[in-house]
Amino acid sequence: AQKVTQAQTEISVVEKEDVTLDCVYETRDTTYYLFWYKQPPSGELVFLIRRNSFDEQNEISGRYSWNFQKSTSSFNFTITASQVVDSAVYFCALSVLKGANNLFFGTGTRLTVIP
Amino acid sequence: GAVVSQHPSRVICKSGTSVKIECRSLDFQATTMFWYRQFPKQSLMLMATSNEGSKATYEQGVEKDKFLINHASLTLSTLTVTSAHPEDSSFYICSAPRLAGTSNEQFFGPGTRLTVL
């Protein structure tokens, strides 16, 4: 069975601070994909990143960076110099190549950036 | 990138009525589409997998007679909430995976917010 844990329910930071959102996953499959989505108040999911299990390279995209560590089954997301527009709920998700390929979502982390 | 549309984006209906939600993949064919439900301040939970040419598969606890799914073509899946009740009020989101080799891209629709009075 697949499982994604986002232990941080809510985080508040002051603008320009850095913030890291944690994600820990569980799966017995050797080929899997990890995702991060942003969900603003409108509800629409905004895709941020997809990483497959064979690619442990960390990635940076502007103020966003991701740290994938298979040894600890973690896929953490860091926002540098946070901005008010970053306020949203962030979901980490997992899918496996075998089976239906649906996503298993974590419970989400609500990030509030205070001006 | 690929686009998935949903219609309507918002619907308010009276208790007991049926509501149909459409999910379309606009520029690729999807033999499979997924329907998720998100209650306020909760995560997205898979309700069912819509399969073109065969019956949908439902997750445990989801009533197949209440949530009718029809995958009419390779670009369209519909979810009908029959005899809706206030507890069915939720945000419904569909997604379509585009698989190519070992790549797994998932495209989500913008969601449908259902309010049952």
Short mmCIF file of C-alpha atoms in Angstrom, two decimals:
data_model
loop_
_atom_site.label_atom_id
_atom_site.label_comp_id
_atom_site.label_asym_id
_atom_site.label_seq_id
_atom_site.Cartn_x
_atom_site.Cartn_y
_atom_site.Cartn_z
CA ALA A 1 0.00 0.00 0.00
CA GLN A 2 1.07 3.55 -0.63
CA LYS A 3 1.07 6.29 1.94
CA VAL A 4 2.15 9.92 2.08
CA THR A 5 2.62 11.78 5.33
CA GLN A 6 2.80 15.53 5.68
CA ALA A 7 3.27 16.01 9.37
CA GLN A 8 2.97 19.79 9.26
CA THR A 9 -0.69 20.75 9.15
CA GLU A 10 -0.17 24.50 9.18
CA ILE A 11 2.86 26.74 8.97
CA SER A 12 3.08 30.50 9.27
CA VAL A 13 6.13 32.46 8.27
CA VAL A 14 6.90 36.11 7.86
CA GLU A 15 7.52 37.30 4.34
CA LYS A 16 11.07 36.75 3.08
CA GLU A 17 11.70 33.88 5.45
CA ASP A 18 12.61 30.47 4.05
CA VAL A 19 10.26 27.59 4.77
CA THR A 20 10.53 23.83 4.27
CA LEU A 21 7.53 21.60 3.85
CA ASP A 22 8.14 17.98 4.80
CA CYS A 23 6.91 14.92 2.96
CA VAL A 24 7.54 11.29 3.86
CA TYR A 25 6.25 8.48 1.71
CA GLU A 26 5.82 4.74 1.93
CA THR A 27 5.71 2.25 -0.91
CA ARG A 28 7.04 -1.19 -1.69
CA ASP A 29 7.21 -0.49 -5.39
CA THR A 30 10.61 0.24 -6.82
CA THR A 31 9.31 2.50 -9.58
CA TYR A 32 7.26 5.39 -8.35
CA TYR A 33 6.70 9.09 -8.85
CA LEU A 34 6.54 11.89 -6.36
CA PHE A 35 4.68 15.13 -6.91
CA TRP A 36 4.12 18.46 -5.25
CA TYR A 37 1.02 20.54 -5.94
CA LYS A 38 -0.05 23.95 -4.76
CA GLN A 39 -3.73 24.56 -4.11
CA PRO A 40 -4.68 28.23 -3.79
CA PRO A 41 -8.10 29.25 -2.44
CA SER A 42 -9.63 28.81 -5.90
CA GLY A 43 -9.14 25.08 -5.47
CA GLU A 44 -7.38 24.39 -8.73
CA LEU A 45 -4.29 22.25 -8.30
CA VAL A 46 -1.11 23.85 -9.58
CA PHE A 47 1.55 21.35 -10.58
CA LEU A 48 4.97 22.13 -9.16
CA ILE A 49 7.17 19.11 -9.74
CA ARG A 50 7.25 15.43 -10.62
CA ARG A 51 10.21 13.24 -9.76
CA ASN A 52 10.68 9.55 -10.53
CA SER A 53 12.25 7.14 -8.12
CA PHE A 54 15.38 6.72 -10.18
CA ASP A 55 16.25 10.37 -10.19
CA GLU A 56 17.51 11.49 -6.81
CA GLN A 57 18.96 14.72 -8.06
CA ASN A 58 17.72 17.70 -6.16
CA GLU A 59 16.06 20.38 -8.18
CA ILE A 60 15.85 24.12 -8.00
CA SER A 61 13.35 26.25 -9.84
CA GLY A 62 13.54 29.89 -8.95
CA ARG A 63 12.69 30.23 -5.29
CA TYR A 64 11.58 26.60 -5.09
CA SER A 65 13.82 23.65 -4.38
CA TRP A 66 13.21 20.00 -3.67
CA ASN A 67 15.30 17.52 -1.71
CA PHE A 68 14.63 13.88 -2.59
CA GLN A 69 16.24 11.33 -0.29
CA LYS A 70 15.36 7.69 -0.89
CA SER A 71 17.29 6.62 2.19
CA THR A 72 14.77 8.41 4.39
CA SER A 73 11.81 8.18 1.97
CA SER A 74 11.47 11.92 2.01
CA PHE A 75 10.75 14.52 -0.64
CA ASN A 76 10.90 17.89 1.05
CA PHE A 77 10.05 21.21 -0.53
CA THR A 78 11.70 24.50 0.34
CA ILE A 79 10.53 27.96 -0.57
CA THR A 80 13.23 30.59 -0.31
CA ALA A 81 12.40 34.21 0.47
CA SER A 82 8.70 33.47 0.84
CA GLN A 83 6.10 35.84 -0.53
CA VAL A 84 2.48 36.47 0.35
CA VAL A 85 1.46 34.84 -2.96
CA ASP A 86 2.97 31.60 -1.71
CA SER A 87 0.14 31.30 0.81
CA ALA A 88 -1.77 28.15 -0.13
CA VAL A 89 -2.18 24.51 0.75
CA TYR A 90 0.62 22.34 -0.56
CA PHE A 91 0.14 18.65 -1.26
CA CYS A 92 2.76 15.99 -1.69
CA ALA A 93 1.61 12.94 -3.66
CA LEU A 94 2.82 9.56 -4.81
CA SER A 95 1.94 7.25 -7.67
CA VAL A 96 3.37 3.90 -8.66
CA LEU A 97 4.04 2.66 -12.14
CA LYS A 98 2.24 -0.62 -11.54
CA GLY A 99 -1.49 -0.45 -11.10
CA ALA A 100 -3.85 2.34 -11.96
CA ASN A 101 -1.38 5.24 -11.64
CA ASN A 102 -3.69 7.32 -9.51
CA LEU A 103 -2.14 9.69 -6.99
CA PHE A 104 -2.06 9.12 -3.27
CA PHE A 105 -2.09 12.48 -1.57
CA GLY A 106 -0.76 13.57 1.75
CA THR A 107 -3.02 15.55 4.04
CA GLY A 108 -1.53 18.83 2.91
CA THR A 109 0.26 21.68 4.61
CA ARG A 110 -1.40 25.07 4.83
CA LEU A 111 1.22 27.75 4.43
CA THR A 112 0.47 31.31 5.46
CA VAL A 113 2.98 33.99 4.61
CA ILE A 114 2.48 37.06 6.75
CA PRO A 115 3.39 40.38 5.18
CA GLY B 1 1.16 21.22 -21.78
CA ALA B 2 -1.86 19.02 -21.81
CA VAL B 3 -5.13 20.41 -20.55
CA VAL B 4 -8.02 18.78 -18.77
CA SER B 5 -11.25 20.68 -18.49
CA GLN B 6 -14.19 20.22 -16.16
CA HIS B 7 -17.71 21.46 -16.43
CA PRO B 8 -19.42 22.97 -14.56
CA SER B 9 -16.96 24.71 -12.29
CA ARG B 10 -19.60 25.33 -9.67
CA VAL B 11 -23.07 23.96 -9.11
CA ILE B 12 -25.69 24.49 -6.48
CA CYS B 13 -28.62 22.13 -6.43
CA LYS B 14 -31.49 21.06 -4.26
CA SER B 15 -31.39 17.87 -2.27
CA GLY B 16 -32.64 14.92 -4.28
CA THR B 17 -31.57 16.15 -7.68
CA SER B 18 -28.88 14.61 -9.86
CA VAL B 19 -25.82 16.47 -11.02
CA LYS B 20 -23.56 15.58 -13.93
CA ILE B 21 -19.93 16.66 -14.04
CA GLU B 22 -17.90 16.35 -17.22
CA CYS B 23 -14.17 15.85 -17.48
CA ARG B 24 -12.45 16.23 -20.83
CA SER B 25 -8.88 15.76 -21.94
CA LEU B 26 -8.46 18.43 -24.57
CA ASP B 27 -5.36 17.42 -26.47
CA PHE B 28 -4.63 13.82 -25.65
CA GLN B 29 -6.52 10.57 -25.33
CA ALA B 30 -7.08 9.14 -21.90
CA THR B 31 -8.16 5.53 -21.53
CA THR B 32 -8.20 6.11 -17.81
CA MET B 33 -9.38 9.06 -15.80
CA PHE B 34 -9.58 9.47 -12.06
CA TRP B 35 -12.21 11.12 -9.92
CA TYR B 36 -11.19 12.60 -6.60
CA ARG B 37 -13.26 14.21 -3.88
CA GLN B 38 -12.04 16.83 -1.44
CA PHE B 39 -14.07 17.84 1.58
CA PRO B 40 -13.32 21.25 3.13
CA LYS B 41 -9.87 21.45 4.66
CA GLN B 42 -9.14 17.84 3.82
CA SER B 43 -7.01 16.03 1.32
CA LEU B 44 -7.99 14.67 -2.05
CA MET B 45 -9.27 11.14 -1.90
CA LEU B 46 -9.66 8.89 -4.91
CA MET B 47 -13.29 7.96 -5.47
CA ALA B 48 -13.09 5.90 -8.62
CA THR B 49 -11.16 5.07 -11.73
CA SER B 50 -12.97 5.63 -14.98
CA ASN B 51 -12.02 3.20 -17.74
CA GLU B 52 -12.87 3.73 -21.38
CA GLY B 53 -14.70 0.72 -22.70
CA SER B 54 -15.25 -0.97 -19.36
CA LYS B 55 -16.84 -0.41 -15.99
CA ALA B 56 -15.42 2.04 -13.52
CA THR B 57 -13.68 0.74 -10.44
CA TYR B 58 -14.69 2.29 -7.15
CA GLU B 59 -12.73 2.76 -3.98
CA GLN B 60 -13.93 1.20 -0.79
CA GLY B 61 -16.79 3.11 0.73
CA VAL B 62 -17.87 4.84 -2.48
CA GLU B 63 -21.35 3.85 -3.60
CA LYS B 64 -21.29 2.97 -7.27
CA ASP B 65 -25.04 3.39 -7.61
CA LYS B 66 -24.85 6.89 -6.24
CA PHE B 67 -21.82 8.05 -8.19
CA LEU B 68 -22.34 6.92 -11.76
CA ILE B 69 -19.33 7.09 -14.00
CA ASN B 70 -19.38 6.85 -17.76
CA HIS B 71 -16.25 6.98 -19.86
CA ALA B 72 -17.98 7.76 -23.11
CA SER B 73 -14.93 8.28 -25.27
CA LEU B 74 -11.17 8.54 -25.07
CA THR B 75 -11.49 12.21 -24.13
CA LEU B 76 -14.58 12.32 -21.94
CA SER B 77 -15.59 10.93 -18.57
CA THR B 78 -18.70 11.95 -16.69
CA LEU B 79 -19.54 11.66 -13.01
CA THR B 80 -23.20 11.82 -12.08
CA VAL B 81 -24.10 12.34 -8.46
CA THR B 82 -27.56 10.85 -8.20
CA SER B 83 -30.09 11.99 -5.62
CA ALA B 84 -27.59 14.40 -4.14
CA HIS B 85 -27.72 15.20 -0.45
CA PRO B 86 -25.99 17.91 1.59
CA GLU B 87 -23.30 15.46 2.68
CA ASP B 88 -22.30 15.13 -0.99
CA SER B 89 -21.29 18.78 -1.03
CA SER B 90 -17.64 18.71 -1.89
CA PHE B 91 -14.99 19.67 -4.40
CA TYR B 92 -14.76 17.08 -7.18
CA ILE B 93 -11.59 16.94 -9.27
CA CYS B 94 -10.80 14.72 -12.19
CA SER B 95 -7.42 13.84 -13.57
CA ALA B 96 -6.09 12.09 -16.62
CA PRO B 97 -2.70 10.44 -16.71
CA ARG B 98 -0.63 10.55 -19.84
CA LEU B 99 1.72 7.63 -19.83
CA ALA B 100 4.68 7.36 -22.16
CA GLY B 101 7.14 4.63 -21.37
CA THR B 102 8.05 5.09 -17.75
CA SER B 103 6.89 8.67 -17.67
CA ASN B 104 3.78 9.42 -15.66
CA GLU B 105 2.30 12.82 -16.20
CA GLN B 106 -0.91 13.62 -14.42
CA PHE B 107 -3.18 16.42 -15.57
CA PHE B 108 -5.87 17.71 -13.29
CA GLY B 109 -9.05 19.49 -14.16
CA PRO B 110 -9.85 22.76 -12.38
CA GLY B 111 -12.43 21.07 -10.18
CA THR B 112 -16.18 21.34 -9.62
CA ARG B 113 -17.52 22.73 -6.41
CA LEU B 114 -20.85 21.07 -5.59
CA THR B 115 -23.17 22.53 -3.00
CA VAL B 116 -26.33 20.61 -2.18
CA LEU B 117 -28.94 22.58 -0.30
#
